[in-house]
Amino acid sequence: MYDQPRPNRAAPAMTFDQMLERVRYEGAYPTRERAAEAVHDVLAALGRQLTGDERVDLAQCLPVEAALTLTAQIPDTEHLTGWGFVKDLAEHTNTTPATARWDTGAVLGVVARLAGPDLLTRTLRRLPDGYALLFGQTELRRPEPAAA
């Protein structure tokens, strides 16, 4: 399965430069380069977890540079929880879990605004528990199936 852009793609709501400035502000990063590093690291990690139509649709909401980072990743067979995602990011970037969590919140908060509520809801349904908080959303418990 290849993530191909869908026809009639709408232009992203912001340019990559605007996205970097937003992430720099949200993450209180000292430089634009540090914000770019966080964007690429977090989107690469998300690209290893997200599959299906949500992956394609999310990529279409992002500036081209960010979309390429997301879709260049081959999805892992192991689906990580939100905390597992943060720990995996910390390992891949050789940082602490606290730094990885900070980077994740700064980047995915901006991604959530670009995606909009409908796509964000679909994306969170596709991912295991724990991701809503990473996107700056309330974590609601999924209903348990009724016992027969």
JSON list of N, CA and C in Angstrom, two decimals, residues 45 48-49 76-89 92 127-131:
[
{"chain": "A", "resi": 45, "resn": "ALA", "atom": "N", "xyz": [7.94, 9.63, 13.84]},
{"chain": "A", "resi": 45, "resn": "ALA", "atom": "CA", "xyz": [7.44, 8.65, 14.81]},
{"chain": "A", "resi": 45, "resn": "ALA", "atom": "C", "xyz": [5.95, 8.37, 14.58]},
{"chain": "A", "resi": 48, "resn": "ARG", "atom": "N", "xyz": [5.35, 6.07, 11.74]},
{"chain": "A", "resi": 48, "resn": "ARG", "atom": "CA", "xyz": [5.59, 4.66, 12.04]},
{"chain": "A", "resi": 48, "resn": "ARG", "atom": "C", "xyz": [4.40, 4.01, 12.73]},
{"chain": "A", "resi": 49, "resn": "GLN", "atom": "N", "xyz": [3.43, 4.80, 13.19]},
{"chain": "A", "resi": 49, "resn": "GLN", "atom": "CA", "xyz": [2.28, 4.26, 13.91]},
{"chain": "A", "resi": 49, "resn": "GLN", "atom": "C", "xyz": [0.96, 4.34, 13.15]},
{"chain": "A", "resi": 76, "resn": "ASP", "atom": "N", "xyz": [5.20, 0.53, 11.64]},
{"chain": "A", "resi": 76, "resn": "ASP", "atom": "CA", "xyz": [5.65, -0.60, 12.45]},
{"chain": "A", "resi": 76, "resn": "ASP", "atom": "C", "xyz": [4.51, -1.60, 12.60]},
{"chain": "A", "resi": 77, "resn": "THR", "atom": "N", "xyz": [4.88, -2.84, 12.82]},
{"chain": "A", "resi": 77, "resn": "THR", "atom": "CA", "xyz": [3.86, -3.86, 13.07]},
{"chain": "A", "resi": 77, "resn": "THR", "atom": "C", "xyz": [3.41, -3.80, 14.53]},
{"chain": "A", "resi": 78, "resn": "GLU", "atom": "N", "xyz": [4.24, -3.25, 15.39]},
{"chain": "A", "resi": 78, "resn": "GLU", "atom": "CA", "xyz": [3.88, -3.11, 16.81]},
{"chain": "A", "resi": 78, "resn": "GLU", "atom": "C", "xyz": [3.21, -1.75, 17.02]},
{"chain": "A", "resi": 79, "resn": "HIS", "atom": "N", "xyz": [1.98, -1.78, 17.50]},
{"chain": "A", "resi": 79, "resn": "HIS", "atom": "CA", "xyz": [1.25, -0.54, 17.75]},
{"chain": "A", "resi": 79, "resn": "HIS", "atom": "C", "xyz": [1.49, -0.11, 19.20]},
{"chain": "A", "resi": 80, "resn": "LEU", "atom": "N", "xyz": [2.07, 1.05, 19.35]},
{"chain": "A", "resi": 80, "resn": "LEU", "atom": "CA", "xyz": [2.45, 1.56, 20.67]},
{"chain": "A", "resi": 80, "resn": "LEU", "atom": "C", "xyz": [1.33, 2.39, 21.28]},
{"chain": "A", "resi": 81, "resn": "THR", "atom": "N", "xyz": [1.20, 2.32, 22.58]},
{"chain": "A", "resi": 81, "resn": "THR", "atom": "CA", "xyz": [0.29, 3.22, 23.30]},
{"chain": "A", "resi": 81, "resn": "THR", "atom": "C", "xyz": [0.89, 4.62, 23.25]},
{"chain": "A", "resi": 82, "resn": "GLY", "atom": "N", "xyz": [0.17, 5.59, 23.76]},
{"chain": "A", "resi": 82, "resn": "GLY", "atom": "CA", "xyz": [0.69, 6.96, 23.80]},
{"chain": "A", "resi": 82, "resn": "GLY", "atom": "C", "xyz": [2.01, 7.04, 24.55]},
{"chain": "A", "resi": 83, "resn": "TRP", "atom": "N", "xyz": [2.08, 6.40, 25.71]},
{"chain": "A", "resi": 83, "resn": "TRP", "atom": "CA", "xyz": [3.32, 6.42, 26.49]},
{"chain": "A", "resi": 83, "resn": "TRP", "atom": "C", "xyz": [4.42, 5.66, 25.76]},
{"chain": "A", "resi": 84, "resn": "GLY", "atom": "N", "xyz": [4.08, 4.55, 25.11]},
{"chain": "A", "resi": 84, "resn": "GLY", "atom": "CA", "xyz": [5.05, 3.81, 24.30]},
{"chain": "A", "resi": 84, "resn": "GLY", "atom": "C", "xyz": [5.59, 4.65, 23.16]},
{"chain": "A", "resi": 85, "resn": "PHE", "atom": "N", "xyz": [4.72, 5.47, 22.56]},
{"chain": "A", "resi": 85, "resn": "PHE", "atom": "CA", "xyz": [5.11, 6.38, 21.50]},
{"chain": "A", "resi": 85, "resn": "PHE", "atom": "C", "xyz": [6.17, 7.36, 22.00]},
{"chain": "A", "resi": 86, "resn": "VAL", "atom": "N", "xyz": [5.94, 7.93, 23.17]},
{"chain": "A", "resi": 86, "resn": "VAL", "atom": "CA", "xyz": [6.88, 8.89, 23.76]},
{"chain": "A", "resi": 86, "resn": "VAL", "atom": "C", "xyz": [8.22, 8.21, 24.06]},
{"chain": "A", "resi": 87, "resn": "LYS", "atom": "N", "xyz": [8.17, 7.02, 24.66]},
{"chain": "A", "resi": 87, "resn": "LYS", "atom": "CA", "xyz": [9.41, 6.30, 24.97]},
{"chain": "A", "resi": 87, "resn": "LYS", "atom": "C", "xyz": [10.16, 5.94, 23.69]},
{"chain": "A", "resi": 88, "resn": "ASP", "atom": "N", "xyz": [9.43, 5.52, 22.64]},
{"chain": "A", "resi": 88, "resn": "ASP", "atom": "CA", "xyz": [10.06, 5.18, 21.37]},
{"chain": "A", "resi": 88, "resn": "ASP", "atom": "C", "xyz": [10.72, 6.42, 20.75]},
{"chain": "A", "resi": 89, "resn": "LEU", "atom": "N", "xyz": [10.03, 7.55, 20.81]},
{"chain": "A", "resi": 89, "resn": "LEU", "atom": "CA", "xyz": [10.59, 8.79, 20.29]},
{"chain": "A", "resi": 89, "resn": "LEU", "atom": "C", "xyz": [11.85, 9.17, 21.05]},
{"chain": "A", "resi": 92, "resn": "HIS", "atom": "N", "xyz": [14.65, 6.95, 19.77]},
{"chain": "A", "resi": 92, "resn": "HIS", "atom": "CA", "xyz": [15.08, 7.30, 18.41]},
{"chain": "A", "resi": 92, "resn": "HIS", "atom": "C", "xyz": [15.84, 8.62, 18.35]},
{"chain": "A", "resi": 127, "resn": "LEU", "atom": "N", "xyz": [-5.59, 4.91, 16.38]},
{"chain": "A", "resi": 127, "resn": "LEU", "atom": "CA", "xyz": [-4.42, 4.71, 17.24]},
{"chain": "A", "resi": 127, "resn": "LEU", "atom": "C", "xyz": [-4.82, 4.08, 18.57]},
{"chain": "A", "resi": 128, "resn": "PRO", "atom": "N", "xyz": [-3.89, 3.38, 19.25]},
{"chain": "A", "resi": 128, "resn": "PRO", "atom": "CA", "xyz": [-4.18, 2.82, 20.57]},
{"chain": "A", "resi": 128, "resn": "PRO", "atom": "C", "xyz": [-4.43, 3.92, 21.62]},
{"chain": "A", "resi": 129, "resn": "ASP", "atom": "N", "xyz": [-4.81, 3.51, 22.81]},
{"chain": "A", "resi": 129, "resn": "ASP", "atom": "CA", "xyz": [-5.07, 4.45, 23.90]},
{"chain": "A", "resi": 129, "resn": "ASP", "atom": "C", "xyz": [-3.84, 5.31, 24.20]},
{"chain": "A", "resi": 130, "resn": "GLY", "atom": "N", "xyz": [-4.11, 6.52, 24.66]},
{"chain": "A", "resi": 130, "resn": "GLY", "atom": "CA", "xyz": [-3.05, 7.40, 25.14]},
{"chain": "A", "resi": 130, "resn": "GLY", "atom": "C", "xyz": [-2.63, 8.49, 24.17]},
{"chain": "A", "resi": 131, "resn": "TYR", "atom": "N", "xyz": [-3.14, 8.49, 22.97]},
{"chain": "A", "resi": 131, "resn": "TYR", "atom": "CA", "xyz": [-2.73, 9.49, 21.99]},
{"chain": "A", "resi": 131, "resn": "TYR", "atom": "C", "xyz": [-3.49, 10.80, 22.10]}
]
